[in-house]
């Protein structure tokens, strides 16, 4: 079956760095997405990786290793507004998105 | 200028009732979706339409019927609501393309069936 695993919850301190991991097993691979979802709101797109390596976008970076079925989202200089759930999703061979359950990130002052 | 708008935001209803959720996007996208997010926060695709035609229909009870009058609208009608239908329902759209595209989500409809 298809599976996306990511930690349920993480806690970090304002100003620090946090890495949220995602491992996947899917039938085919056409890219990996990270979305941010604040409580009670819709998910919003953060990043997309289809080739191995690191994609940097401001304070957020996303890494992909296709051979390991692994990605991480790196958040630097954490701010209180970064408290949210972070969803990992993989596009499979049929271009259907398979979603993880999300990692709830709690930022403490 | 809301890109993907869905109404209502909250829907509280009794078991057995029939209800509809409306969705509209003004992004000019060809593909629209309905997702269900349960209490464990898993997002599961229910339906996908491309240019008014159904392209994905996951294992969803036939009490759920999507309707796309044009490519900017995808409404969801639910018959004979059950307790297990309580969830947040998200409409989404994506631009045309040959590969995976990022999704633009509506603000969600929290459905509570009593």
Short mmCIF file of C-alpha atoms in Angstrom, two decimals:
data_model
loop_
_atom_site.label_atom_id
_atom_site.label_comp_id
_atom_site.label_asym_id
_atom_site.label_seq_id
_atom_site.Cartn_x
_atom_site.Cartn_y
_atom_site.Cartn_z
CA UNK A 1 0.00 0.00 0.00
CA UNK A 2 0.94 3.64 -0.17
CA UNK A 3 2.18 5.28 2.97
CA UNK A 4 3.44 8.63 4.15
CA UNK A 5 4.96 8.88 7.63
CA UNK A 6 5.75 12.00 9.57
CA UNK A 7 5.92 12.73 13.30
CA UNK A 8 2.63 13.64 14.91
CA UNK A 9 3.89 16.57 16.91
CA UNK A 10 7.07 18.57 17.49
CA UNK A 11 7.96 21.41 19.81
CA UNK A 12 10.59 24.07 19.17
CA UNK A 13 11.67 27.41 20.56
CA UNK A 14 11.20 30.79 18.93
CA UNK A 15 14.32 31.75 16.98
CA UNK A 16 15.56 28.19 16.72
CA UNK A 17 15.70 25.72 13.80
CA UNK A 18 13.48 22.69 13.38
CA UNK A 19 13.52 19.82 10.90
CA UNK A 20 10.34 17.92 10.09
CA UNK A 21 10.93 14.56 8.45
CA UNK A 22 8.74 12.68 6.01
CA UNK A 23 9.24 9.17 4.66
CA UNK A 24 7.15 7.72 1.90
CA UNK A 25 6.36 4.49 0.11
CA UNK A 26 4.29 5.05 -2.99
CA UNK A 27 3.60 3.42 -6.32
CA UNK A 28 5.68 5.72 -8.45
CA UNK A 29 6.90 9.20 -7.69
CA UNK A 30 6.18 12.47 -9.44
CA UNK A 31 7.21 14.91 -6.78
CA UNK A 32 6.78 15.76 -3.14
CA UNK A 33 4.91 18.72 -1.70
CA UNK A 34 4.94 20.43 1.68
CA UNK A 35 1.90 22.38 2.81
CA UNK A 36 1.33 24.50 5.90
CA UNK A 37 -2.03 24.40 7.66
CA UNK A 38 -2.88 26.73 10.53
CA UNK A 39 -5.58 25.53 12.88
CA UNK A 40 -9.03 25.99 11.38
CA UNK A 41 -7.64 27.12 8.04
CA UNK A 42 -6.92 25.65 4.63
CA UNK A 43 -3.57 24.13 3.69
CA UNK A 44 -1.29 26.47 1.76
CA UNK A 45 1.53 25.44 -0.54
CA UNK A 46 5.08 25.74 0.78
CA UNK A 47 7.39 23.78 -1.51
CA UNK A 48 7.74 21.18 -4.24
CA UNK A 49 10.68 18.81 -4.82
CA UNK A 50 10.99 16.43 -7.72
CA UNK A 51 14.79 16.11 -7.96
CA UNK A 52 17.18 15.15 -5.18
CA UNK A 53 18.61 17.97 -3.19
CA UNK A 54 17.73 21.05 -1.25
CA UNK A 55 15.28 23.76 -2.32
CA UNK A 56 15.57 26.96 -0.34
CA UNK A 57 12.89 29.57 -0.05
CA UNK A 58 13.55 32.20 2.57
CA UNK A 59 13.40 30.75 6.07
CA UNK A 60 12.04 27.46 4.74
CA UNK A 61 14.00 24.76 2.90
CA UNK A 62 12.92 21.34 1.68
CA UNK A 63 15.17 18.39 0.96
CA UNK A 64 14.50 15.26 -1.05
CA UNK A 65 16.26 11.91 -1.41
CA UNK A 66 14.32 9.73 -3.84
CA UNK A 67 16.53 6.67 -3.26
CA UNK A 68 15.73 6.79 0.45
CA UNK A 69 12.08 7.79 0.06
CA UNK A 70 12.79 10.68 2.39
CA UNK A 71 12.21 14.38 2.64
CA UNK A 72 12.53 17.01 5.30
CA UNK A 73 11.27 20.52 5.79
CA UNK A 74 13.68 22.83 7.56
CA UNK A 75 12.38 25.95 9.25
CA UNK A 76 14.91 28.53 10.43
CA UNK A 77 14.57 31.54 12.74
CA UNK A 78 11.29 30.21 14.03
CA UNK A 79 8.52 32.67 14.68
CA UNK A 80 5.38 32.19 16.74
CA UNK A 81 3.32 32.39 13.54
CA UNK A 82 5.05 29.21 12.32
CA UNK A 83 2.95 27.24 14.81
CA UNK A 84 0.88 25.12 12.45
CA UNK A 85 0.59 21.64 11.00
CA UNK A 86 2.95 20.74 8.18
CA UNK A 87 1.64 18.25 5.65
CA UNK A 88 3.82 16.12 3.43
CA UNK A 89 2.22 14.85 0.19
CA UNK A 90 3.59 12.71 -2.63
CA UNK A 91 2.36 12.63 -6.21
CA UNK A 92 2.24 8.98 -7.29
CA UNK A 93 2.52 7.38 -10.72
CA UNK A 94 -1.05 8.49 -11.55
CA UNK A 95 -0.32 12.03 -10.36
CA UNK A 96 -2.61 11.50 -7.40
CA UNK A 97 -1.55 13.15 -4.17
CA UNK A 98 -1.01 10.85 -1.21
CA UNK A 99 -1.07 12.82 2.03
CA UNK A 100 0.58 12.33 5.38
CA UNK A 101 -1.38 13.10 8.54
CA UNK A 102 0.69 16.18 9.18
CA UNK A 103 3.11 17.25 11.90
CA UNK A 104 1.77 19.71 14.43
CA UNK A 105 4.55 22.16 15.24
CA UNK A 106 4.32 24.02 18.53
CA UNK A 107 6.55 27.05 18.95
CA UNK A 108 7.35 28.19 22.48
CA UNK A 109 8.69 31.63 23.40
CA UNK B 1 -10.47 38.61 -4.13
CA UNK B 2 -10.87 35.09 -2.84
CA UNK B 3 -9.32 32.58 -5.21
CA UNK B 4 -11.22 29.47 -4.08
CA UNK B 5 -14.36 30.15 -2.09
CA UNK B 6 -16.65 27.63 -0.53
CA UNK B 7 -19.84 28.03 1.43
CA UNK B 8 -20.96 27.56 4.07
CA UNK B 9 -18.00 27.64 6.46
CA UNK B 10 -19.94 25.80 9.13
CA UNK B 11 -22.77 23.34 8.66
CA UNK B 12 -24.58 21.74 11.57
CA UNK B 13 -27.37 19.37 10.72
CA UNK B 14 -29.29 16.31 11.84
CA UNK B 15 -28.71 12.76 10.70
CA UNK B 16 -30.73 11.86 7.65
CA UNK B 17 -30.81 15.36 6.20
CA UNK B 18 -29.56 16.33 2.75
CA UNK B 19 -27.11 19.22 2.42
CA UNK B 20 -24.95 20.90 -0.20
CA UNK B 21 -21.62 22.68 -0.13
CA UNK B 22 -20.76 25.09 -2.90
CA UNK B 23 -17.36 25.87 -4.34
CA UNK B 24 -16.20 28.42 -6.86
CA UNK B 25 -12.74 29.35 -8.12
CA UNK B 26 -11.79 32.48 -10.04
CA UNK B 27 -8.27 31.35 -10.93
CA UNK B 28 -9.15 29.99 -14.35
CA UNK B 29 -8.05 26.51 -13.31
CA UNK B 30 -9.26 23.47 -15.19
CA UNK B 31 -9.19 20.97 -12.35
CA UNK B 32 -11.17 21.05 -9.12
CA UNK B 33 -11.28 18.67 -6.18
CA UNK B 34 -13.17 17.76 -3.06
CA UNK B 35 -11.15 16.57 -0.08
CA UNK B 36 -12.29 15.30 3.30
CA UNK B 37 -10.15 15.94 6.38
CA UNK B 38 -11.09 13.76 9.31
CA UNK B 39 -10.41 14.25 13.00
CA UNK B 40 -6.95 12.69 12.60
CA UNK B 41 -6.15 15.36 10.03
CA UNK B 42 -5.69 12.99 7.09
CA UNK B 43 -6.63 14.67 3.84
CA UNK B 44 -8.38 12.22 1.56
CA UNK B 45 -9.39 12.98 -1.97
CA UNK B 46 -13.02 12.32 -2.77
CA UNK B 47 -13.51 13.62 -6.29
CA UNK B 48 -11.62 15.39 -9.02
CA UNK B 49 -13.11 17.14 -12.04
CA UNK B 50 -11.29 18.40 -15.09
CA UNK B 51 -13.22 20.80 -17.27
CA UNK B 52 -16.54 19.63 -15.82
CA UNK B 53 -15.69 15.95 -16.30
CA UNK B 54 -15.18 13.51 -13.48
CA UNK B 55 -11.65 12.10 -13.48
CA UNK B 56 -11.22 10.77 -9.96
CA UNK B 57 -13.90 9.15 -7.89
CA UNK B 58 -12.45 7.50 -4.85
CA UNK B 59 -14.31 4.99 -2.74
CA UNK B 60 -16.94 7.35 -1.48
CA UNK B 61 -20.52 6.39 -0.60
CA UNK B 62 -22.91 7.19 -3.42
CA UNK B 63 -24.72 9.47 -0.97
CA UNK B 64 -22.06 11.98 -2.05
CA UNK B 65 -22.68 13.45 -5.46
CA UNK B 66 -20.51 16.15 -7.01
CA UNK B 67 -21.90 18.50 -9.60
CA UNK B 68 -19.87 20.72 -11.89
CA UNK B 69 -22.05 23.12 -13.91
CA UNK B 70 -18.94 24.74 -15.38
CA UNK B 71 -15.21 24.52 -14.82
CA UNK B 72 -15.27 27.29 -12.21
CA UNK B 73 -17.76 25.52 -9.96
CA UNK B 74 -17.79 22.18 -8.18
CA UNK B 75 -20.55 21.61 -5.68
CA UNK B 76 -20.95 18.68 -3.32
CA UNK B 77 -24.34 17.30 -2.42
CA UNK B 78 -24.71 14.83 0.42
CA UNK B 79 -27.84 12.76 0.93
CA UNK B 80 -28.97 11.05 4.11
CA UNK B 81 -26.20 12.45 6.28
CA UNK B 82 -24.61 10.10 8.82
CA UNK B 83 -22.63 10.77 11.98
CA UNK B 84 -19.45 9.58 10.27
CA UNK B 85 -19.76 12.31 7.67
CA UNK B 86 -18.72 14.86 10.29
CA UNK B 87 -15.42 16.29 9.06
CA UNK B 88 -13.94 19.31 7.35
CA UNK B 89 -14.49 19.33 3.61
CA UNK B 90 -12.08 21.27 1.43
CA UNK B 91 -12.56 22.30 -2.14
CA UNK B 92 -9.40 22.87 -4.14
CA UNK B 93 -8.28 23.68 -7.65
CA UNK B 94 -5.08 23.33 -9.64
CA UNK B 95 -3.79 24.90 -12.83
CA UNK B 96 -3.56 22.91 -16.07
CA UNK B 97 -0.38 20.96 -16.63
CA UNK B 98 1.11 17.64 -17.56
CA UNK B 99 2.48 16.91 -14.14
CA UNK B 100 1.60 17.46 -10.50
CA UNK B 101 0.57 20.98 -9.70
CA UNK B 102 0.17 22.77 -6.44
CA UNK B 103 -3.31 22.96 -5.02
CA UNK B 104 -5.19 26.06 -4.03
CA UNK B 105 -7.63 25.28 -1.24
CA UNK B 106 -10.83 26.88 -0.16
CA UNK B 107 -11.24 27.78 3.50
CA UNK B 108 -13.08 24.57 4.32
CA UNK B 109 -16.55 23.63 5.48
CA UNK B 110 -16.83 22.13 8.93
CA UNK B 111 -19.71 19.69 8.81
CA UNK B 112 -21.17 18.47 12.09
CA UNK B 113 -23.85 15.81 11.92
CA UNK B 114 -25.83 15.43 15.15
#
